[in-house]
Amino acid sequence: MNTPQDPDKLAEVRQKIEELRRLLEQSNAISSEQLEEANTQLTVVAQALEGGHELSGSAETSLADWWRGAASRFEASHPTISGIMERLLHGLGELGI
């Protein structure tokens, strides 16, 4: 994982992470276990953004798998959450993450 260089893009991704956290916490569609897992995954992303931490190949694959599955689960029932997840993933991709 590369350390992001674009401060505007980094700020945008941070904003999307916090927006997604708020929406997930307000959602009645996920269990407390799913919310905990989502917060864990968002924390991994936030820490990587802040510290430029490298993710191992297996951690990166696990994170990508989680994001794809979560976006799928929310697509029909919570399109706003799904849309934010997609924009967040796009932003991470633009940062090389």
mmCIF file with all atom_site columns, N, CA and C in Angstrom, residues 18-78:
data_model
loop_
_atom_site.group_PDB
_atom_site.id
_atom_site.type_symbol
_atom_site.label_atom_id
_atom_site.label_alt_id
_atom_site.label_comp_id
_atom_site.label_asym_id
_atom_site.label_entity_id
_atom_site.label_seq_id
_atom_site.pdbx_PDB_ins_code
_atom_site.Cartn_x
_atom_site.Cartn_y
_atom_site.Cartn_z
_atom_site.occupancy
_atom_site.B_iso_or_equiv
_atom_site.pdbx_formal_charge
_atom_site.auth_seq_id
_atom_site.auth_comp_id
_atom_site.auth_asym_id
_atom_site.auth_atom_id
_atom_site.pdbx_PDB_model_num
ATOM 1   N N  . GLU A 1 18 ? -15.882 8.362   7.495  1.00 0.00 ? 18 GLU A N  1
ATOM 2   C CA . GLU A 1 18 ? -16.707 8.822   8.621  1.00 0.00 ? 18 GLU A CA 1
ATOM 3   C C  . GLU A 1 18 ? -18.189 8.821   8.265  1.00 0.00 ? 18 GLU A C  1
ATOM 4   N N  . GLU A 1 19 ? -18.513 9.208   7.042  1.00 0.00 ? 19 GLU A N  1
ATOM 5   C CA . GLU A 1 19 ? -19.906 9.191   6.596  1.00 0.00 ? 19 GLU A CA 1
ATOM 6   C C  . GLU A 1 19 ? -20.439 7.763   6.600  1.00 0.00 ? 19 GLU A C  1
ATOM 7   N N  . LEU A 1 20 ? -19.637 6.838   6.125  1.00 0.00 ? 20 LEU A N  1
ATOM 8   C CA . LEU A 1 20 ? -20.042 5.439   6.105  1.00 0.00 ? 20 LEU A CA 1
ATOM 9   C C  . LEU A 1 20 ? -20.217 4.906   7.522  1.00 0.00 ? 20 LEU A C  1
ATOM 10  N N  . ARG A 1 21 ? -19.311 5.239   8.425  1.00 0.00 ? 21 ARG A N  1
ATOM 11  C CA . ARG A 1 21 ? -19.456 4.824   9.832  1.00 0.00 ? 21 ARG A CA 1
ATOM 12  C C  . ARG A 1 21 ? -20.792 5.296   10.403 1.00 0.00 ? 21 ARG A C  1
ATOM 13  N N  . ARG A 1 22 ? -21.121 6.577   10.173 1.00 0.00 ? 22 ARG A N  1
ATOM 14  C CA . ARG A 1 22 ? -22.375 7.134   10.708 1.00 0.00 ? 22 ARG A CA 1
ATOM 15  C C  . ARG A 1 22 ? -23.586 6.410   10.140 1.00 0.00 ? 22 ARG A C  1
ATOM 16  N N  . LEU A 1 23 ? -23.593 6.205   8.836  1.00 0.00 ? 23 LEU A N  1
ATOM 17  C CA . LEU A 1 23 ? -24.736 5.537   8.214  1.00 0.00 ? 23 LEU A CA 1
ATOM 18  C C  . LEU A 1 23 ? -24.887 4.104   8.703  1.00 0.00 ? 23 LEU A C  1
ATOM 19  N N  . LEU A 1 24 ? -23.782 3.403   8.844  1.00 0.00 ? 24 LEU A N  1
ATOM 20  C CA . LEU A 1 24 ? -23.850 2.026   9.330  1.00 0.00 ? 24 LEU A CA 1
ATOM 21  C C  . LEU A 1 24 ? -24.368 1.976   10.762 1.00 0.00 ? 24 LEU A C  1
ATOM 22  N N  . GLU A 1 25 ? -23.934 2.907   11.594 1.00 0.00 ? 25 GLU A N  1
ATOM 23  C CA . GLU A 1 25 ? -24.393 2.938   12.981 1.00 0.00 ? 25 GLU A CA 1
ATOM 24  C C  . GLU A 1 25 ? -25.877 3.260   13.070 1.00 0.00 ? 25 GLU A C  1
ATOM 25  N N  . GLN A 1 26 ? -26.401 4.019   12.123 1.00 0.00 ? 26 GLN A N  1
ATOM 26  C CA . GLN A 1 26 ? -27.819 4.381   12.117 1.00 0.00 ? 26 GLN A CA 1
ATOM 27  C C  . GLN A 1 26 ? -28.689 3.324   11.451 1.00 0.00 ? 26 GLN A C  1
ATOM 28  N N  . SER A 1 27 ? -28.078 2.409   10.730 1.00 0.00 ? 27 SER A N  1
ATOM 29  C CA . SER A 1 27 ? -28.816 1.412   9.965  1.00 0.00 ? 27 SER A CA 1
ATOM 30  C C  . SER A 1 27 ? -29.377 0.328   10.875 1.00 0.00 ? 27 SER A C  1
ATOM 31  N N  . ASN A 1 28 ? -30.612 -0.047  10.607 1.00 0.00 ? 28 ASN A N  1
ATOM 32  C CA . ASN A 1 28 ? -31.226 -1.164  11.322 1.00 0.00 ? 28 ASN A CA 1
ATOM 33  C C  . ASN A 1 28 ? -31.030 -2.472  10.568 1.00 0.00 ? 28 ASN A C  1
ATOM 34  N N  . ALA A 1 29 ? -30.382 -2.416  9.428  1.00 0.00 ? 29 ALA A N  1
ATOM 35  C CA . ALA A 1 29 ? -30.268 -3.584  8.562  1.00 0.00 ? 29 ALA A CA 1
ATOM 36  C C  . ALA A 1 29 ? -29.095 -4.484  8.904  1.00 0.00 ? 29 ALA A C  1
ATOM 37  N N  . ILE A 1 30 ? -28.219 -4.051  9.805  1.00 0.00 ? 30 ILE A N  1
ATOM 38  C CA . ILE A 1 30 ? -27.071 -4.888  10.128 1.00 0.00 ? 30 ILE A CA 1
ATOM 39  C C  . ILE A 1 30 ? -27.052 -5.200  11.616 1.00 0.00 ? 30 ILE A C  1
ATOM 40  N N  . SER A 1 31 ? -26.520 -6.356  11.920 1.00 0.00 ? 31 SER A N  1
ATOM 41  C CA . SER A 1 31 ? -26.425 -6.794  13.311 1.00 0.00 ? 31 SER A CA 1
ATOM 42  C C  . SER A 1 31 ? -25.267 -6.078  14.001 1.00 0.00 ? 31 SER A C  1
ATOM 43  N N  . SER A 1 32 ? -25.225 -6.197  15.311 1.00 0.00 ? 32 SER A N  1
ATOM 44  C CA . SER A 1 32 ? -24.119 -5.575  16.051 1.00 0.00 ? 32 SER A CA 1
ATOM 45  C C  . SER A 1 32 ? -22.789 -6.207  15.657 1.00 0.00 ? 32 SER A C  1
ATOM 46  N N  . GLU A 1 33 ? -22.801 -7.503  15.331 1.00 0.00 ? 33 GLU A N  1
ATOM 47  C CA . GLU A 1 33 ? -21.575 -8.172  14.890 1.00 0.00 ? 33 GLU A CA 1
ATOM 48  C C  . GLU A 1 33 ? -21.114 -7.623  13.547 1.00 0.00 ? 33 GLU A C  1
ATOM 49  N N  . GLN A 1 34 ? -22.058 -7.407  12.641 1.00 0.00 ? 34 GLN A N  1
ATOM 50  C CA . GLN A 1 34 ? -21.710 -6.851  11.334 1.00 0.00 ? 34 GLN A CA 1
ATOM 51  C C  . GLN A 1 34 ? -21.203 -5.419  11.468 1.00 0.00 ? 34 GLN A C  1
ATOM 52  N N  . LEU A 1 35 ? -21.805 -4.654  12.371 1.00 0.00 ? 35 LEU A N  1
ATOM 53  C CA . LEU A 1 35 ? -21.350 -3.286  12.609 1.00 0.00 ? 35 LEU A CA 1
ATOM 54  C C  . LEU A 1 35 ? -19.935 -3.291  13.168 1.00 0.00 ? 35 LEU A C  1
ATOM 55  N N  . GLU A 1 36 ? -19.668 -4.198  14.088 1.00 0.00 ? 36 GLU A N  1
ATOM 56  C CA . GLU A 1 36 ? -18.321 -4.305  14.656 1.00 0.00 ? 36 GLU A CA 1
ATOM 57  C C  . GLU A 1 36 ? -17.302 -4.661  13.578 1.00 0.00 ? 36 GLU A C  1
ATOM 58  N N  . GLU A 1 37 ? -17.654 -5.611  12.711 1.00 0.00 ? 37 GLU A N  1
ATOM 59  C CA . GLU A 1 37 ? -16.753 -6.001  11.617 1.00 0.00 ? 37 GLU A CA 1
ATOM 60  C C  . GLU A 1 37 ? -16.530 -4.830  10.660 1.00 0.00 ? 37 GLU A C  1
ATOM 61  N N  . ALA A 1 38 ? -17.598 -4.106  10.339 1.00 0.00 ? 38 ALA A N  1
ATOM 62  C CA . ALA A 1 38 ? -17.469 -2.948  9.452  1.00 0.00 ? 38 ALA A CA 1
ATOM 63  C C  . ALA A 1 38 ? -16.546 -1.900  10.064 1.00 0.00 ? 38 ALA A C  1
ATOM 64  N N  . ASN A 1 39 ? -16.731 -1.627  11.340 1.00 0.00 ? 39 ASN A N  1
ATOM 65  C CA . ASN A 1 39 ? -15.868 -0.648  12.007 1.00 0.00 ? 39 ASN A CA 1
ATOM 66  C C  . ASN A 1 39 ? -14.420 -1.107  12.044 1.00 0.00 ? 39 ASN A C  1
ATOM 67  N N  . THR A 1 40 ? -14.207 -2.404  12.223 1.00 0.00 ? 40 THR A N  1
ATOM 68  C CA . THR A 1 40 ? -12.846 -2.945  12.198 1.00 0.00 ? 40 THR A CA 1
ATOM 69  C C  . THR A 1 40 ? -12.212 -2.716  10.832 1.00 0.00 ? 40 THR A C  1
ATOM 70  N N  . GLN A 1 41 ? -12.947 -3.020  9.769  1.00 0.00 ? 41 GLN A N  1
ATOM 71  C CA . GLN A 1 41 ? -12.417 -2.857  8.414  1.00 0.00 ? 41 GLN A CA 1
ATOM 72  C C  . GLN A 1 41 ? -12.170 -1.380  8.098  1.00 0.00 ? 41 GLN A C  1
ATOM 73  N N  . LEU A 1 42 ? -13.072 -0.516  8.522  1.00 0.00 ? 42 LEU A N  1
ATOM 74  C CA . LEU A 1 42 ? -12.878 0.919   8.292  1.00 0.00 ? 42 LEU A CA 1
ATOM 75  C C  . LEU A 1 42 ? -11.680 1.442   9.071  1.00 0.00 ? 42 LEU A C  1
ATOM 76  N N  . THR A 1 43 ? -11.453 0.896   10.255 1.00 0.00 ? 43 THR A N  1
ATOM 77  C CA . THR A 1 43 ? -10.288 1.288   11.050 1.00 0.00 ? 43 THR A CA 1
ATOM 78  C C  . THR A 1 43 ? -8.999  0.867   10.359 1.00 0.00 ? 43 THR A C  1
ATOM 79  N N  . VAL A 1 44 ? -8.992  -0.329  9.770  1.00 0.00 ? 44 VAL A N  1
ATOM 80  C CA . VAL A 1 44 ? -7.814  -0.797  9.025  1.00 0.00 ? 44 VAL A CA 1
ATOM 81  C C  . VAL A 1 44 ? -7.493  0.186   7.901  1.00 0.00 ? 44 VAL A C  1
ATOM 82  N N  . VAL A 1 45 ? -8.518  0.593   7.170  1.00 0.00 ? 45 VAL A N  1
ATOM 83  C CA . VAL A 1 45 ? -8.319  1.534   6.065  1.00 0.00 ? 45 VAL A CA 1
ATOM 84  C C  . VAL A 1 45 ? -7.827  2.878   6.600  1.00 0.00 ? 45 VAL A C  1
ATOM 85  N N  . ALA A 1 46 ? -8.467  3.382   7.658  1.00 0.00 ? 46 ALA A N  1
ATOM 86  C CA . ALA A 1 46 ? -8.081  4.681   8.220  1.00 0.00 ? 46 ALA A CA 1
ATOM 87  C C  . ALA A 1 46 ? -6.644  4.664   8.725  1.00 0.00 ? 46 ALA A C  1
ATOM 88  N N  . GLN A 1 47 ? -6.247  3.583   9.391  1.00 0.00 ? 47 GLN A N  1
ATOM 89  C CA . GLN A 1 47 ? -4.876  3.485   9.892  1.00 0.00 ? 47 GLN A CA 1
ATOM 90  C C  . GLN A 1 47 ? -3.879  3.431   8.745  1.00 0.00 ? 47 GLN A C  1
ATOM 91  N N  . ALA A 1 48 ? -4.229  2.718   7.696  1.00 0.00 ? 48 ALA A N  1
ATOM 92  C CA . ALA A 1 48 ? -3.340  2.644   6.537  1.00 0.00 ? 48 ALA A CA 1
ATOM 93  C C  . ALA A 1 48 ? -3.182  4.025   5.898  1.00 0.00 ? 48 ALA A C  1
ATOM 94  N N  . LEU A 1 49 ? -4.271  4.781   5.835  1.00 0.00 ? 49 LEU A N  1
ATOM 95  C CA . LEU A 1 49 ? -4.203  6.130   5.274  1.00 0.00 ? 49 LEU A CA 1
ATOM 96  C C  . LEU A 1 49 ? -3.353  7.050   6.134  1.00 0.00 ? 49 LEU A C  1
ATOM 97  N N  . GLU A 1 50 ? -3.526  6.957   7.433  1.00 0.00 ? 50 GLU A N  1
ATOM 98  C CA . GLU A 1 50 ? -2.818  7.851   8.349  1.00 0.00 ? 50 GLU A CA 1
ATOM 99  C C  . GLU A 1 50 ? -1.332  7.548   8.435  1.00 0.00 ? 50 GLU A C  1
ATOM 100 N N  . GLY A 1 51 ? -1.016  6.270   8.539  1.00 0.00 ? 51 GLY A N  1
ATOM 101 C CA . GLY A 1 51 ? 0.375   5.924   8.787  1.00 0.00 ? 51 GLY A CA 1
ATOM 102 C C  . GLY A 1 51 ? 1.116   5.357   7.611  1.00 0.00 ? 51 GLY A C  1
ATOM 103 N N  . GLY A 1 52 ? 0.440   5.218   6.491  1.00 0.00 ? 52 GLY A N  1
ATOM 104 C CA . GLY A 1 52 ? 1.097   4.620   5.343  1.00 0.00 ? 52 GLY A CA 1
ATOM 105 C C  . GLY A 1 52 ? 1.470   3.173   5.586  1.00 0.00 ? 52 GLY A C  1
ATOM 106 N N  . HIS A 1 53 ? 0.719   2.493   6.467  1.00 0.00 ? 53 HIS A N  1
ATOM 107 C CA . HIS A 1 53 ? 1.020   1.102   6.780  1.00 0.00 ? 53 HIS A CA 1
ATOM 108 C C  . HIS A 1 53 ? 0.804   0.216   5.559  1.00 0.00 ? 53 HIS A C  1
ATOM 109 N N  . GLU A 1 54 ? 1.680   -0.725  5.399  1.00 0.00 ? 54 GLU A N  1
ATOM 110 C CA . GLU A 1 54 ? 1.540   -1.706  4.333  1.00 0.00 ? 54 GLU A CA 1
ATOM 111 C C  . GLU A 1 54 ? 0.605   -2.813  4.790  1.00 0.00 ? 54 GLU A C  1
ATOM 112 N N  . LEU A 1 55 ? -0.256  -3.272  3.906  1.00 0.00 ? 55 LEU A N  1
ATOM 113 C CA . LEU A 1 55 ? -1.068  -4.447  4.180  1.00 0.00 ? 55 LEU A CA 1
ATOM 114 C C  . LEU A 1 55 ? -0.406  -5.627  3.496  1.00 0.00 ? 55 LEU A C  1
ATOM 115 N N  . SER A 1 56 ? -0.373  -6.749  4.198  1.00 0.00 ? 56 SER A N  1
ATOM 116 C CA . SER A 1 56 ? 0.158   -7.948  3.562  1.00 0.00 ? 56 SER A CA 1
ATOM 117 C C  . SER A 1 56 ? -0.812  -8.359  2.464  1.00 0.00 ? 56 SER A C  1
ATOM 118 N N  . GLY A 1 57 ? -0.369  -9.202  1.566  1.00 0.00 ? 57 GLY A N  1
ATOM 119 C CA . GLY A 1 57 ? -1.224  -9.657  0.475  1.00 0.00 ? 57 GLY A CA 1
ATOM 120 C C  . GLY A 1 57 ? -2.509  -10.279 0.971  1.00 0.00 ? 57 GLY A C  1
ATOM 121 N N  . SER A 1 58 ? -2.433  -11.118 2.022  1.00 0.00 ? 58 SER A N  1
ATOM 122 C CA . SER A 1 58 ? -3.632  -11.773 2.540  1.00 0.00 ? 58 SER A CA 1
ATOM 123 C C  . SER A 1 58 ? -4.554  -10.771 3.221  1.00 0.00 ? 58 SER A C  1
ATOM 124 N N  . ALA A 1 59 ? -4.001  -9.790  3.926  1.00 0.00 ? 59 ALA A N  1
ATOM 125 C CA . ALA A 1 59 ? -4.834  -8.771  4.574  1.00 0.00 ? 59 ALA A CA 1
ATOM 126 C C  . ALA A 1 59 ? -5.528  -7.912  3.528  1.00 0.00 ? 59 ALA A C  1
ATOM 127 N N  . GLU A 1 60 ? -4.802  -7.579  2.464  1.00 0.00 ? 60 GLU A N  1
ATOM 128 C CA . GLU A 1 60 ? -5.381  -6.765  1.397  1.00 0.00 ? 60 GLU A CA 1
ATOM 129 C C  . GLU A 1 60 ? -6.493  -7.530  0.686  1.00 0.00 ? 60 GLU A C  1
ATOM 130 N N  . THR A 1 61 ? -6.276  -8.825  0.438  1.00 0.00 ? 61 THR A N  1
ATOM 131 C CA . THR A 1 61 ? -7.288  -9.661  -0.199 1.00 0.00 ? 61 THR A CA 1
ATOM 132 C C  . THR A 1 61 ? -8.510  -9.784  0.689  1.00 0.00 ? 61 THR A C  1
ATOM 133 N N  . SER A 1 62 ? -8.291  -10.005 1.978  1.00 0.00 ? 62 SER A N  1
ATOM 134 C CA . SER A 1 62 ? -9.390  -10.128 2.929  1.00 0.00 ? 62 SER A CA 1
ATOM 135 C C  . SER A 1 62 ? -10.213 -8.843  2.972  1.00 0.00 ? 62 SER A C  1
ATOM 136 N N  . LEU A 1 63 ? -9.538  -7.710  2.997  1.00 0.00 ? 63 LEU A N  1
ATOM 137 C CA . LEU A 1 63 ? -10.218 -6.419  3.021  1.00 0.00 ? 63 LEU A CA 1
ATOM 138 C C  . LEU A 1 63 ? -11.028 -6.218  1.744  1.00 0.00 ? 63 LEU A C  1
ATOM 139 N N  . ALA A 1 64 ? -10.443 -6.531  0.608  1.00 0.00 ? 64 ALA A N  1
ATOM 140 C CA . ALA A 1 64 ? -11.144 -6.384  -0.671 1.00 0.00 ? 64 ALA A CA 1
ATOM 141 C C  . ALA A 1 64 ? -12.361 -7.300  -0.729 1.00 0.00 ? 64 ALA A C  1
ATOM 142 N N  . ASP A 1 65 ? -12.208 -8.537  -0.263 1.00 0.00 ? 65 ASP A N  1
ATOM 143 C CA . ASP A 1 65 ? -13.333 -9.475  -0.238 1.00 0.00 ? 65 ASP A CA 1
ATOM 144 C C  . ASP A 1 65 ? -14.452 -8.957  0.658  1.00 0.00 ? 65 ASP A C  1
ATOM 145 N N  . TRP A 1 66 ? -14.069 -8.425  1.822  1.00 0.00 ? 66 TRP A N  1
ATOM 146 C CA . TRP A 1 66 ? -15.073 -7.902  2.740  1.00 0.00 ? 66 TRP A CA 1
ATOM 147 C C  . TRP A 1 66 ? -15.843 -6.756  2.092  1.00 0.00 ? 66 TRP A C  1
ATOM 148 N N  . TRP A 1 67 ? -15.119 -5.813  1.448  1.00 0.00 ? 67 TRP A N  1
ATOM 149 C CA . TRP A 1 67 ? -15.771 -4.666  0.818  1.00 0.00 ? 67 TRP A CA 1
ATOM 150 C C  . TRP A 1 67 ? -16.744 -5.103  -0.263 1.00 0.00 ? 67 TRP A C  1
ATOM 151 N N  . ARG A 1 68 ? -16.315 -6.038  -1.102 1.00 0.00 ? 68 ARG A N  1
ATOM 152 C CA . ARG A 1 68 ? -17.196 -6.504  -2.183 1.00 0.00 ? 68 ARG A CA 1
ATOM 153 C C  . ARG A 1 68 ? -18.460 -7.140  -1.613 1.00 0.00 ? 68 ARG A C  1
ATOM 154 N N  . GLY A 1 69 ? -18.297 -7.988  -0.602 1.00 0.00 ? 69 GLY A N  1
ATOM 155 C CA . GLY A 1 69 ? -19.453 -8.645  0.012  1.00 0.00 ? 69 GLY A CA 1
ATOM 156 C C  . GLY A 1 69 ? -20.384 -7.653  0.685  1.00 0.00 ? 69 GLY A C  1
ATOM 157 N N  . ALA A 1 70 ? -19.812 -6.708  1.403  1.00 0.00 ? 70 ALA A N  1
ATOM 158 C CA . ALA A 1 70 ? -20.628 -5.711  2.104  1.00 0.00 ? 70 ALA A CA 1
ATOM 159 C C  . ALA A 1 70 ? -21.384 -4.832  1.110  1.00 0.00 ? 70 ALA A C  1
ATOM 160 N N  . ALA A 1 71 ? -20.724 -4.414  0.061  1.00 0.00 ? 71 ALA A N  1
ATOM 161 C CA . ALA A 1 71 ? -21.388 -3.578  -0.948 1.00 0.00 ? 71 ALA A CA 1
ATOM 162 C C  . ALA A 1 71 ? -22.547 -4.336  -1.579 1.00 0.00 ? 71 ALA A C  1
ATOM 163 N N  . SER A 1 72 ? -22.364 -5.628  -1.827 1.00 0.00 ? 72 SER A N  1
ATOM 164 C CA . SER A 1 72 ? -23.421 -6.464  -2.394 1.00 0.00 ? 72 SER A CA 1
ATOM 165 C C  . SER A 1 72 ? -24.612 -6.556  -1.451 1.00 0.00 ? 72 SER A C  1
ATOM 166 N N  . ARG A 1 73 ? -24.329 -6.761  -0.168 1.00 0.00 ? 73 ARG A N  1
ATOM 167 C CA . ARG A 1 73 ? -25.407 -6.904  0.814  1.00 0.00 ? 73 ARG A CA 1
ATOM 168 C C  . ARG A 1 73 ? -26.248 -5.635  0.913  1.00 0.00 ? 73 ARG A C  1
ATOM 169 N N  . PHE A 1 74 ? -25.632 -4.490  0.764  1.00 0.00 ? 74 PHE A N  1
ATOM 170 C CA . PHE A 1 74 ? -26.345 -3.231  0.937  1.00 0.00 ? 74 PHE A CA 1
ATOM 171 C C  . PHE A 1 74 ? -26.940 -2.680  -0.351 1.00 0.00 ? 74 PHE A C  1
ATOM 172 N N  . GLU A 1 75 ? -26.582 -3.237  -1.480 1.00 0.00 ? 75 GLU A N  1
ATOM 173 C CA . GLU A 1 75 ? -26.982 -2.654  -2.759 1.00 0.00 ? 75 GLU A CA 1
ATOM 174 C C  . GLU A 1 75 ? -28.492 -2.484  -2.883 1.00 0.00 ? 75 GLU A C  1
ATOM 175 N N  . ALA A 1 76 ? -29.266 -3.514  -2.561 1.00 0.00 ? 76 ALA A N  1
ATOM 176 C CA . ALA A 1 76 ? -30.719 -3.438  -2.723 1.00 0.00 ? 76 ALA A CA 1
ATOM 177 C C  . ALA A 1 76 ? -31.401 -2.737  -1.553 1.00 0.00 ? 76 ALA A C  1
ATOM 178 N N  . SER A 1 77 ? -30.990 -3.075  -0.340 1.00 0.00 ? 77 SER A N  1
ATOM 179 C CA . SER A 1 77 ? -31.697 -2.562  0.833  1.00 0.00 ? 77 SER A CA 1
ATOM 180 C C  . SER A 1 77 ? -31.253 -1.165  1.253  1.00 0.00 ? 77 SER A C  1
ATOM 181 N N  . HIS A 1 78 ? -30.012 -0.823  1.021  1.00 0.00 ? 78 HIS A N  1
ATOM 182 C CA . HIS A 1 78 ? -29.474 0.472   1.441  1.00 0.00 ? 78 HIS A CA 1
ATOM 183 C C  . HIS A 1 78 ? -28.575 1.044   0.343  1.00 0.00 ? 78 HIS A C  1
#
